[in-house]
Coordinates of N, CA and C and ligand atoms in Angstrom, one line a residue:
M1 N 54.0 95.6 119.8 CA 55.2 96.1 120.1 C 55.3 97.1 119.7
I2 N 56.0 97.9 120.6 CA 55.8 99.5 120.2 C 58.0 99.4 120.1
Q3 N 58.3 100.1 119.2 CA 59.5 100.0 118.7 C 60.2 101.5 119.6
G4 N 61.4 100.9 120.6 CA 62.0 102.0 121.3 C 63.4 102.8 120.8
K5 N 63.9 103.1 121.8 CA 65.2 103.7 121.3 C 66.1 102.7 120.7
M6 N 67.5 103.5 119.8 CA 68.4 102.7 119.3 C 69.3 102.5 120.5
I7 N 69.9 100.9 120.3 CA 70.8 100.9 121.5 C 71.9 100.6 120.7
Y8 N 72.4 100.4 119.6 CA 73.2 100.2 118.8 C 73.3 100.6 117.5
E9 N 74.5 101.2 117.0 CA 74.7 101.4 115.5 C 75.6 100.4 115.0
G10 N 75.7 99.5 114.5 CA 76.8 98.9 113.9 C 76.9 99.6 112.5
K11 N 78.0 98.8 111.7 CA 78.6 98.9 110.4 C 77.5 99.0 109.5
A12 N 76.7 97.7 109.9 CA 75.4 97.3 108.4 C 74.1 97.4 109.1
K13 N 73.9 97.4 110.7 CA 72.6 97.4 110.9 C 72.3 98.4 112.0
Q14 N 71.5 98.4 112.6 CA 70.8 99.3 113.5 C 70.0 98.2 114.5
V15 N 70.2 98.8 115.8 CA 69.5 97.6 116.7 C 68.1 98.2 117.7
F16 N 66.9 98.0 117.6 CA 66.3 99.2 118.7 C 65.7 98.5 119.6
V17 N 65.4 98.9 121.0 CA 65.0 98.0 121.9 C 63.7 97.9 121.7
T18 N 62.2 97.5 122.3 CA 61.0 97.4 121.8 C 60.7 97.5 123.3
D19 N 59.0 97.4 123.5 CA 58.4 97.6 124.8 C 58.5 96.1 125.8
D20 N 59.0 95.1 124.6 CA 58.7 93.5 125.1 C 60.4 93.8 125.8
P21 N 60.9 93.1 126.8 CA 62.6 93.3 126.7 C 63.4 92.1 126.1
T22 N 62.4 91.3 126.0 CA 62.8 89.9 125.2 C 62.9 90.0 123.5
L23 N 62.6 91.1 123.0 CA 62.3 91.3 121.4 C 63.6 92.7 121.4
A24 N 63.9 92.5 120.1 CA 64.8 93.5 119.6 C 64.2 93.9 118.3
V25 N 64.4 95.0 117.6 CA 64.3 95.2 116.2 C 65.5 95.4 115.3
I26 N 66.0 94.4 114.2 CA 67.1 95.2 113.7 C 66.8 96.0 112.5
H27 N 67.8 96.9 112.3 CA 67.4 97.5 110.7 C 68.4 97.5 109.9
Y28 N 68.4 96.8 108.6 CA 69.1 96.5 107.6 C 69.6 97.8 107.0
K29 N 71.0 98.6 107.3 CA 71.0 99.7 106.6 C 72.2 99.3 104.8
D30 N 71.9 99.9 104.0 CA 73.1 100.1 102.5 C 74.4 100.2 103.3
D31 N 74.6 100.7 104.2 CA 76.3 101.1 104.1 C 77.1 100.0 104.5
A32 N 77.9 99.9 103.5 CA 79.1 98.7 103.4 C 80.7 99.2 104.0
T33 N 80.9 98.4 104.5 CA 82.3 98.4 105.2 C 83.1 97.5 104.7
A34 N 84.4 97.9 105.0 CA 85.5 96.3 104.6 C 86.7 96.5 105.3
F35 N 87.3 95.9 105.5 CA 88.7 96.0 105.8 C 89.0 96.6 107.5
N36 N 87.9 96.3 108.1 CA 87.7 96.6 109.9 C 87.4 98.0 109.8
G37 N 86.8 98.7 108.6 CA 85.8 99.6 108.7 C 87.1 101.2 108.0
L38 N 88.2 100.8 107.7 CA 88.6 101.3 106.7 C 88.0 102.0 105.3
K39 N 87.8 100.9 104.7 CA 86.8 100.8 103.7 C 85.1 101.5 103.8
R40 N 84.7 102.4 103.1 CA 83.4 102.5 103.7 C 82.7 103.1 101.8
G41 N 81.2 102.8 102.0 CA 80.7 102.8 101.0 C 79.2 102.4 101.0
T42 N 78.4 102.7 100.1 CA 77.1 102.4 100.1 C 76.8 101.4 98.7
V43 N 76.0 100.5 99.1 CA 75.6 99.6 98.2 C 74.1 99.6 98.0
V44 N 73.6 100.1 97.4 CA 72.2 100.5 97.1 C 71.2 99.6 97.1
G45 N 70.3 99.3 97.9 CA 69.6 98.0 98.2 C 69.5 96.9 98.6
K46 N 71.0 97.0 99.6 CA 71.6 95.7 100.2 C 71.3 95.4 101.4
G47 N 70.6 96.6 101.8 CA 70.0 96.4 103.2 C 68.4 95.3 103.1
V48 N 67.8 95.6 102.2 CA 66.6 94.6 102.0 C 66.9 93.6 101.9
V49 N 67.9 93.0 101.0 CA 68.9 91.8 100.4 C 68.9 91.2 101.6
N50 N 69.9 91.8 102.4 CA 70.1 91.3 103.6 C 69.1 90.4 104.7
N51 N 68.5 91.6 104.7 CA 66.9 91.0 105.4 C 66.2 90.3 105.1
L52 N 66.1 90.2 103.8 CA 65.2 89.3 103.2 C 65.9 87.7 103.5
V53 N 67.3 87.9 102.7 CA 68.0 86.5 102.2 C 68.4 86.2 104.1
S54 N 68.4 86.6 105.2 CA 68.8 86.1 106.1 C 67.5 85.4 106.8
N55 N 66.3 86.4 106.4 CA 65.2 86.1 107.3 C 64.8 84.3 106.6
H56 N 64.4 84.1 105.1 CA 64.7 83.4 104.3 C 65.7 82.0 105.1
L57 N 66.7 82.3 105.1 CA 67.4 81.3 105.7 C 67.2 80.7 107.1
F58 N 66.8 81.5 107.8 CA 66.7 81.3 109.3 C 65.5 80.2 109.3
K59 N 64.5 80.7 108.3 CA 63.3 79.9 108.2 C 63.6 78.4 107.9
L60 N 64.4 78.5 106.6 CA 65.0 77.2 106.2 C 66.0 76.3 107.3
L61 N 66.6 76.6 108.1 CA 66.9 76.4 109.1 C 66.5 75.6 110.4
A62 N 65.2 76.7 110.7 CA 64.5 76.0 111.8 C 63.7 75.2 111.5
G63 N 63.4 74.8 110.3 CA 62.8 73.6 109.5 C 64.0 72.4 109.7
H64 N 65.3 72.8 109.8 CA 65.8 71.5 110.3 C 66.8 71.5 111.9
G65 N 65.7 72.2 112.5 CA 66.3 71.8 113.7 C 67.4 73.4 114.4
V66 N 67.3 74.1 113.6 CA 68.6 75.2 114.2 C 67.6 76.5 114.6
E67 N 67.9 76.9 115.9 CA 67.0 77.7 116.4 C 67.8 79.1 116.4
S68 N 66.8 80.3 115.8 CA 67.3 81.6 115.5 C 66.8 82.4 116.3
H69 N 67.4 83.7 116.3 CA 66.6 84.6 116.9 C 65.4 85.2 116.0
F70 N 65.2 84.5 115.0 CA 64.4 85.2 114.5 C 62.8 85.4 114.9
V71 N 61.8 86.2 114.5 CA 60.4 86.2 115.0 C 59.7 86.5 113.8
E72 N 59.6 87.5 113.3 CA 58.8 88.1 112.2 C 59.2 89.3 111.4
Q73 N 59.5 89.5 110.2 CA 59.7 90.4 109.4 C 59.0 91.2 109.6
L74 N 59.2 92.6 109.5 CA 58.2 94.0 109.7 C 58.2 94.4 108.6
N75 N 58.9 94.6 107.8 CA 58.9 95.3 106.5 C 60.3 95.1 105.9
D76 N 60.5 95.6 104.5 CA 61.8 95.2 103.5 C 63.0 95.3 104.7
R77 N 63.0 96.4 105.5 CA 64.4 96.3 106.5 C 64.7 96.3 107.7
D78 N 63.5 95.8 108.4 CA 63.3 95.7 109.8 C 62.8 94.3 110.4
T79 N 63.4 93.8 111.2 CA 63.3 92.5 111.5 C 63.1 92.3 112.9
L80 N 61.8 91.6 113.7 CA 61.9 91.5 114.7 C 62.8 90.2 115.5
V81 N 63.4 90.3 116.3 CA 63.8 89.0 116.7 C 64.4 88.9 118.4
H82 N 64.5 88.4 118.8 CA 64.5 88.0 120.0 C 65.9 88.5 120.5
R83 N 65.9 89.6 121.7 CA 66.9 90.0 122.1 C 67.8 89.2 123.1
V84 N 69.1 88.8 122.2 CA 70.2 87.9 122.9 C 71.0 89.0 123.6
E85 N 71.9 87.9 124.0 CA 73.2 88.8 124.8 C 74.5 87.9 123.8
I86 N 74.6 88.7 123.1 CA 75.8 88.0 122.1 C 76.9 87.6 122.8
V87 N 77.0 86.6 122.2 CA 78.3 85.5 122.4 C 79.6 86.3 121.7
P88 N 80.7 86.8 122.5 CA 81.6 87.7 121.8 C 82.7 87.2 120.8
V89 N 82.1 86.4 120.2 CA 82.9 85.2 119.1 C 82.4 85.2 118.0
E90 N 82.8 85.7 117.2 CA 82.4 85.3 115.9 C 83.6 84.0 115.1
V91 N 82.2 82.9 114.7 CA 82.2 81.6 113.9 C 82.6 82.0 112.7
I92 N 83.7 81.5 112.3 CA 84.3 81.4 110.8 C 84.2 79.8 110.1
V93 N 83.2 79.7 109.5 CA 83.0 78.1 108.5 C 83.7 78.2 107.7
R94 N 84.6 77.2 107.2 CA 85.0 77.5 105.4 C 85.3 75.9 104.8
N95 N 84.7 76.1 103.7 CA 84.3 74.6 103.0 C 85.6 74.7 101.8
I96 N 86.0 76.0 101.5 CA 86.4 76.3 100.3 C 87.7 77.6 100.6
A97 N 89.1 77.4 100.8 CA 90.0 78.1 101.0 C 89.8 79.6 100.4
A98 N 89.6 80.8 100.6 CA 90.0 82.2 100.4 C 90.0 82.8 101.1
G99 N 89.9 84.4 101.1 CA 90.0 85.3 101.8 C 91.6 85.1 102.5
S100 N 91.1 85.7 103.8 CA 92.4 85.7 104.6 C 93.3 83.8 105.1
L101 N 92.3 83.1 104.7 CA 92.7 81.8 105.1 C 93.8 81.5 103.9
S102 N 92.9 81.5 102.9 CA 94.3 81.8 101.4 C 95.6 82.5 101.6
K103 N 95.4 83.4 102.3 CA 97.0 84.1 102.7 C 97.6 83.6 103.5
R104 N 97.1 83.1 104.7 CA 97.7 82.3 105.7 C 98.2 81.4 105.4
I105 N 97.7 80.8 104.8 CA 98.1 78.9 104.8 C 99.1 78.7 103.3
G106 N 98.7 80.2 102.5 CA 99.3 79.7 101.4 C 98.3 78.9 100.0
Y107 N 97.4 78.5 100.5 CA 96.3 78.0 99.4 C 95.7 78.5 98.2
P108 N 95.6 79.0 97.4 CA 95.3 80.0 96.2 C 93.7 79.4 96.6
E109 N 93.1 80.5 96.4 CA 91.5 80.8 96.1 C 90.6 79.8 95.6
G110 N 89.9 79.1 96.5 CA 89.1 78.1 95.6 C 89.9 76.5 96.0
T111 N 91.0 76.5 96.5 CA 91.2 75.3 97.1 C 90.5 74.7 97.9
K112 N 90.1 73.4 97.5 CA 88.9 72.4 98.2 C 90.0 72.0 99.6
L113 N 89.2 72.1 100.3 CA 89.7 71.8 101.9 C 89.5 70.6 102.3
R114 N 90.1 69.5 102.9 CA 89.6 67.8 103.2 C 88.9 68.1 104.3
C115 N 88.4 68.9 104.9 CA 87.6 69.1 106.0 C 87.0 70.3 106.1
T116 N 85.8 70.5 106.7 CA 85.0 71.6 107.1 C 86.1 72.5 108.6
V117 N 86.9 73.6 108.1 CA 87.7 74.4 109.1 C 86.9 75.7 110.1
L118 N 86.6 75.5 111.3 CA 85.9 76.1 111.9 C 87.0 77.1 112.7
E119 N 87.3 78.7 112.6 CA 88.1 79.2 112.8 C 86.9 80.2 114.0
Y120 N 87.6 80.8 114.7 CA 87.1 81.8 116.0 C 87.8 82.8 116.0
C121 N 86.7 84.0 116.2 CA 87.4 85.9 116.3 C 86.8 86.1 117.0
Y122 N 87.7 86.8 118.2 CA 87.2 87.7 119.1 C 86.5 88.8 118.7
K123 N 84.8 89.3 118.8 CA 84.2 90.2 118.3 C 84.6 91.6 119.4
D124 N 86.0 92.2 118.5 CA 86.2 93.6 119.1 C 86.4 94.6 117.9
D125 N 86.0 95.4 117.7 CA 86.5 96.4 116.9 C 87.8 97.0 116.5
D126 N 88.2 97.5 117.9 CA 89.5 98.2 118.3 C 90.2 96.9 118.2
L127 N 90.4 96.0 118.5 CA 91.3 94.9 118.0 C 91.9 94.5 116.7
G128 N 90.1 94.7 116.2 CA 90.3 93.9 114.6 C 89.8 92.5 114.4
D129 N 89.2 92.1 115.7 CA 88.7 90.8 115.9 C 89.6 89.8 115.2
P130 N 90.5 89.8 116.4 CA 91.5 88.7 116.2 C 91.0 87.8 116.2
M131 N 91.9 86.5 115.3 CA 91.6 84.8 115.6 C 92.1 84.7 117.2
I132 N 91.1 84.0 117.5 CA 91.4 83.0 119.2 C 91.3 81.4 118.8
N133 N 91.8 80.8 120.0 CA 91.0 79.5 119.8 C 90.1 79.2 121.2
E134 N 89.9 77.6 121.1 CA 89.0 77.4 122.1 C 89.5 77.7 123.9
T135 N 90.8 77.8 124.1 CA 91.1 78.1 125.2 C 91.5 79.4 125.4
H136 N 91.9 80.2 124.5 CA 91.8 81.8 124.6 C 89.9 81.8 125.2
I137 N 88.9 81.1 124.7 CA 87.9 81.7 124.7 C 87.4 81.4 126.1
A138 N 88.1 80.0 126.8 CA 87.9 79.9 128.0 C 88.5 80.6 128.8
A139 N 89.8 81.1 128.7 CA 90.6 81.5 129.8 C 89.9 83.3 129.5
M140 N 89.7 83.6 128.7 CA 88.9 84.8 128.7 C 87.6 85.1 128.9
G141 N 86.9 84.1 129.2 CA 85.4 83.5 129.6 C 84.4 84.1 129.0
L142 N 84.8 84.6 127.6 CA 84.1 84.8 126.2 C 82.3 83.8 126.4
A143 N 83.1 82.3 126.8 CA 81.9 81.7 126.5 C 82.3 80.2 127.3
T144 N 81.6 79.6 127.9 CA 81.9 78.3 128.6 C 82.2 76.8 127.4
P145 N 83.0 75.7 128.0 CA 83.4 75.1 126.8 C 81.8 73.9 126.4
E146 N 81.0 74.2 127.4 CA 79.3 73.9 126.9 C 79.2 74.5 126.0
E147 N 79.4 75.8 126.5 CA 78.8 77.1 124.9 C 79.2 76.6 124.0
M148 N 80.5 76.6 123.9 CA 81.2 76.2 122.5 C 81.2 75.0 122.0
A149 N 81.0 73.7 122.4 CA 80.4 72.6 121.9 C 79.5 73.1 121.4
T150 N 78.3 73.8 121.8 CA 76.8 73.6 121.3 C 77.2 74.3 119.9
I151 N 78.1 75.5 119.9 CA 78.2 76.3 119.4 C 78.7 76.1 117.9
A152 N 79.7 75.3 118.6 CA 80.2 74.6 117.1 C 79.5 73.2 116.3
A153 N 78.4 72.6 117.4 CA 78.1 71.6 116.9 C 76.7 72.3 115.7
M154 N 76.3 73.7 116.2 CA 75.3 74.6 115.7 C 75.9 74.8 114.3
A155 N 76.9 75.6 114.2 CA 77.8 76.1 113.0 C 77.8 74.9 111.9
L156 N 78.2 73.6 112.4 CA 78.2 72.6 111.3 C 77.2 72.7 110.9
K157 N 76.1 72.0 111.6 CA 74.7 72.2 111.1 C 74.1 72.9 110.1
V158 N 74.7 74.3 110.4 CA 74.0 75.0 109.4 C 75.0 75.1 108.2
N159 N 76.0 74.7 108.4 CA 76.9 74.6 107.0 C 76.5 73.2 106.6
E160 N 75.8 72.4 107.1 CA 75.6 71.4 106.2 C 74.1 71.4 105.5
V161 N 73.3 71.9 106.2 CA 72.0 72.4 106.1 C 72.0 73.6 104.5
L162 N 72.8 74.6 104.5 CA 73.1 75.6 103.8 C 73.5 75.4 102.2
T163 N 74.6 74.1 102.6 CA 75.6 74.2 101.7 C 74.8 73.3 100.8
A164 N 73.9 72.0 101.1 CA 72.9 70.9 100.3 C 71.6 72.2 99.7
Y165 N 71.1 73.1 100.5 CA 70.2 74.0 99.7 C 70.9 74.9 98.6
L166 N 71.8 75.5 99.2 CA 72.8 76.4 98.3 C 72.9 75.6 96.9
M167 N 73.7 74.6 96.8 CA 74.1 73.8 95.6 C 72.7 73.9 94.6
G168 N 71.6 73.5 95.3 CA 70.4 73.2 94.3 C 69.9 74.1 93.5
L169 N 70.8 75.3 94.1 CA 70.6 76.9 93.2 C 71.8 77.3 92.7
N170 N 72.6 76.5 92.7 CA 73.9 76.3 91.6 C 75.1 77.3 92.4
L171 N 74.3 77.2 93.8 CA 75.4 78.3 94.4 C 76.4 77.7 95.3
S172 N 77.6 77.9 95.0 CA 78.5 77.5 96.2 C 78.9 77.8 97.5
L173 N 79.0 77.3 98.7 CA 79.1 78.2 99.9 C 80.6 78.1 100.4
I174 N 81.0 79.0 100.0 CA 82.9 78.9 100.2 C 83.0 78.9 101.8
D175 N 82.3 80.1 102.2 CA 82.8 80.4 103.8 C 81.8 81.1 104.4
F176 N 81.7 81.4 105.6 CA 80.6 82.3 106.2 C 80.9 82.2 107.8
K177 N 80.3 83.8 108.1 CA 80.4 83.9 109.6 C 79.1 83.9 110.3
L178 N 79.3 83.3 111.3 CA 78.0 83.1 112.3 C 77.9 84.0 113.8
E179 N 76.9 84.3 114.4 CA 77.0 85.0 115.5 C 76.2 84.5 116.0
F180 N 76.5 83.8 117.6 CA 75.4 83.1 118.0 C 75.0 84.1 119.8
G181 N 74.3 83.8 120.2 CA 73.6 84.7 121.6 C 72.9 83.8 122.6
R182 N 73.1 84.4 123.8 CA 72.3 83.7 124.7 C 70.9 84.2 124.8
F183 N 69.7 83.2 125.4 CA 68.5 83.5 125.4 C 67.4 82.6 126.2
E184 N 67.3 82.9 127.3 CA 66.8 82.0 128.0 C 67.3 81.0 128.7
G185 N 68.5 80.6 128.8 CA 69.4 79.4 128.8 C 69.7 78.8 127.9
R186 N 69.4 79.0 126.5 CA 69.6 78.8 124.9 C 70.6 79.5 124.4
I187 N 71.2 78.5 123.4 CA 71.9 79.3 122.2 C 71.3 79.3 121.2
L188 N 71.0 80.7 120.6 CA 70.6 81.2 119.6 C 71.4 81.3 118.3
L189 N 71.2 81.2 117.2 CA 71.6 81.6 115.8 C 71.5 82.7 115.8
A190 N 71.9 83.8 115.8 CA 71.7 85.2 116.1 C 72.5 86.4 114.5
D191 N 72.3 87.6 114.4 CA 73.0 88.3 113.8 C 72.2 88.1 112.4
E192 N 73.1 87.8 111.3 CA 72.6 87.7 109.7 C 73.2 86.8 109.2
I193 N 72.7 86.2 108.1 CA 73.5 85.5 106.9 C 73.0 85.7 105.6
S194 N 74.1 86.3 105.0 CA 73.7 87.1 103.9 C 75.0 87.2 103.3
P195 N 75.0 88.1 101.7 CA 76.1 88.0 101.3 C 77.2 89.3 101.7
D196 N 76.9 89.6 102.4 CA 77.8 90.7 103.5 C 78.4 89.7 104.3
T197 N 78.1 88.5 104.6 CA 78.8 87.3 106.2 C 79.0 86.0 105.4
C198 N 79.0 86.0 103.8 CA 79.1 84.5 103.5 C 79.8 84.5 102.0
R199 N 80.6 84.2 101.3 CA 81.4 83.8 100.1 C 80.2 82.6 99.5
F200 N 79.6 83.6 98.6 CA 78.6 82.7 97.5 C 79.2 82.8 96.0
W201 N 79.9 81.5 95.7 CA 80.3 81.4 94.1 C 79.3 80.5 93.4
D202 N 79.3 81.3 91.9 CA 78.2 80.9 90.9 C 79.2 79.3 91.0
A203 N 78.4 78.2 91.5 CA 79.2 76.8 91.4 C 79.4 76.4 90.0
R204 N 78.6 77.2 88.6 CA 79.5 76.6 87.2 C 81.0 77.7 86.7
T205 N 80.5 79.0 86.7 CA 81.3 79.9 86.5 C 82.2 80.4 87.6
G206 N 82.3 80.0 88.8 CA 82.8 80.7 89.7 C 82.9 82.0 90.5
E207 N 81.8 83.0 89.4 CA 81.8 84.4 89.4 C 81.1 84.5 91.0
K208 N 82.2 85.5 91.6 CA 81.7 85.8 93.0 C 80.2 87.0 93.3
L209 N 79.8 86.6 94.2 CA 78.1 86.9 94.4 C 78.0 87.3 95.5
D210 N 79.2 88.2 96.5 CA 79.0 88.5 97.5 C 79.8 89.7 97.6
K211 N 80.1 90.2 99.4 CA 80.9 91.3 99.6 C 82.4 91.5 99.0
D212 N 82.9 90.5 98.4 CA 83.9 90.5 97.4 C 83.9 91.7 96.8
R213 N 83.3 91.7 95.9 CA 82.9 92.6 95.1 C 82.7 94.0 95.1
F214 N 82.6 94.4 96.7 CA 82.8 95.7 97.2 C 84.1 95.8 97.8
R215 N 84.3 94.9 98.4 CA 85.9 94.7 99.0 C 86.7 94.9 97.9
R216 N 87.1 94.4 97.0 CA 87.6 94.4 95.6 C 87.3 95.0 94.6
D217 N 86.5 95.6 94.5 CA 86.2 96.7 93.6 C 86.1 95.9 92.4
L218 N 85.4 94.9 92.4 CA 84.7 93.8 91.1 C 84.3 95.0 90.4
G219 N 83.0 95.7 91.1 CA 82.2 96.3 90.1 C 80.8 95.3 90.1
D220 N 79.8 95.9 89.3 CA 78.1 95.2 89.5 C 78.0 94.2 90.8
V221 N 78.4 95.3 91.9 CA 78.1 95.2 93.5 C 76.3 95.1 93.9
E222 N 75.3 95.6 93.5 CA 74.3 95.9 93.7 C 73.8 94.6 92.6
E223 N 73.7 94.3 91.6 CA 73.6 93.2 90.6 C 73.8 91.8 91.4
A224 N 74.8 91.7 92.0 CA 75.5 90.5 92.9 C 74.5 90.1 93.7
Y225 N 74.0 91.2 94.6 CA 73.2 91.2 96.0 C 71.7 90.7 95.6
Q226 N 71.3 91.3 94.5 CA 70.2 90.9 94.0 C 69.6 89.7 93.3
E227 N 71.5 89.1 92.4 CA 71.2 87.7 92.1 C 71.3 86.9 92.9
I228 N 71.5 87.1 94.3 CA 71.2 86.2 95.4 C 70.0 86.1 95.7
L229 N 69.5 87.2 96.0 CA 68.1 87.4 96.4 C 67.3 86.6 95.3
N230 N 67.5 86.9 94.0 CA 66.7 85.9 93.4 C 66.4 84.8 93.1
R231 N 67.8 84.3 93.3 CA 68.0 82.9 93.3 C 67.1 82.5 94.5
L232 N 67.2 82.7 95.8 CA 66.6 82.0 96.5 C 65.4 82.6 96.4
M233 N 65.0 83.3 96.0 CA 63.2 83.8 95.9 C 62.6 82.8 94.9
G234 N 63.5 82.4 94.2 CA 62.6 81.6 93.0 C 62.8 82.7 92.2
A235 N 62.8 83.9 91.7 CA 62.7 84.8 90.7 C 63.0 84.5 89.1
Ligands
ADP301 P1 78.8 95.4 113.7 O1 79.7 96.3 113.1 O2 79.3 94.8 115.4 O3 79.1 94.4 113.2 P2 76.4 95.0 112.8 O4 76.1 96.8 111.8 O5 76.5 94.3 112.2 O6 77.4 95.6 113.7 O7 74.8 95.7 113.7 C1 74.2 94.5 114.5 C2 74.9 93.9 115.6 O8 73.7 93.7 116.4 C3 75.8 93.3 116.3 O9 76.8 94.2 116.8 C4 76.0 92.0 116.4 O10 76.2 91.4 117.2 C5 74.3 92.6 117.4 N1 73.2 91.8 117.2 C6 73.0 90.7 116.2 N2 71.6 89.9 116.6 C7 71.2 90.2 118.1 C8 70.3 89.9 118.8 N3 69.1 89.5 118.5 N4 70.1 90.6 120.0 C9 71.1 91.7 120.4 N5 71.8 92.0 119.5 C10 72.5 91.3 118.4
MG302 MG1 77.7 92.7 111.3

């Protein structure tokens, strides 16, 4: 595999083509942004943590029948993946109210939800990733109803597997964001699953161990990312 030119530079990662059109390399950066790019900074070592954590969780999910883009970790910051056509819908899975949901429905952060909530956002930076529903998705042609049924079922399965696994590490999975892609006629889980894209709270103390430490200037940001890596890798 020969790595080619960069085809996309996002807020947290870079994507490179390879000599195989079905494969891409994802490079994880230490750059951190929040509030749709309004707040910018660096979290030293974040790229390494997010790469290793994502790959660890993708492998765990594969063992439970959830297919992802993960192919092979190349080094601490670079991973070979199936090059998918990203479905421009971000899927948010919520178990406990926090963040924007707490604001929207007036539930204090930490309020348990009676059932898992799925939210969809149109992946468009210029529009600020607005929340949409399944009829918008169909009306805009972002995905077919069949694709959305697959995506919703996969998202709930990911939630089931990760919630149980993380509880064993004394971590509460509050909520998380997933992206999916089309690949050879199938839907694959893509992008990343990391402290950038999940809310992880210590199950005993409620301490936040995720990107909210950066968003809200809570301090010990690097330490929180390392703590997640340590718990997952059993250090
Ligand atoms: P963003 O600023 O859009 O969140 P990131 O910094 O997260 O971008 O960079 C990763 C980009 O690569 C995202 O736009 C994501 O949708 C896309 N991506 C993730 N996995 C794959 C994949 N397997 N194939 C192609 N693109 C992918
Ligand atoms: Mg991203």
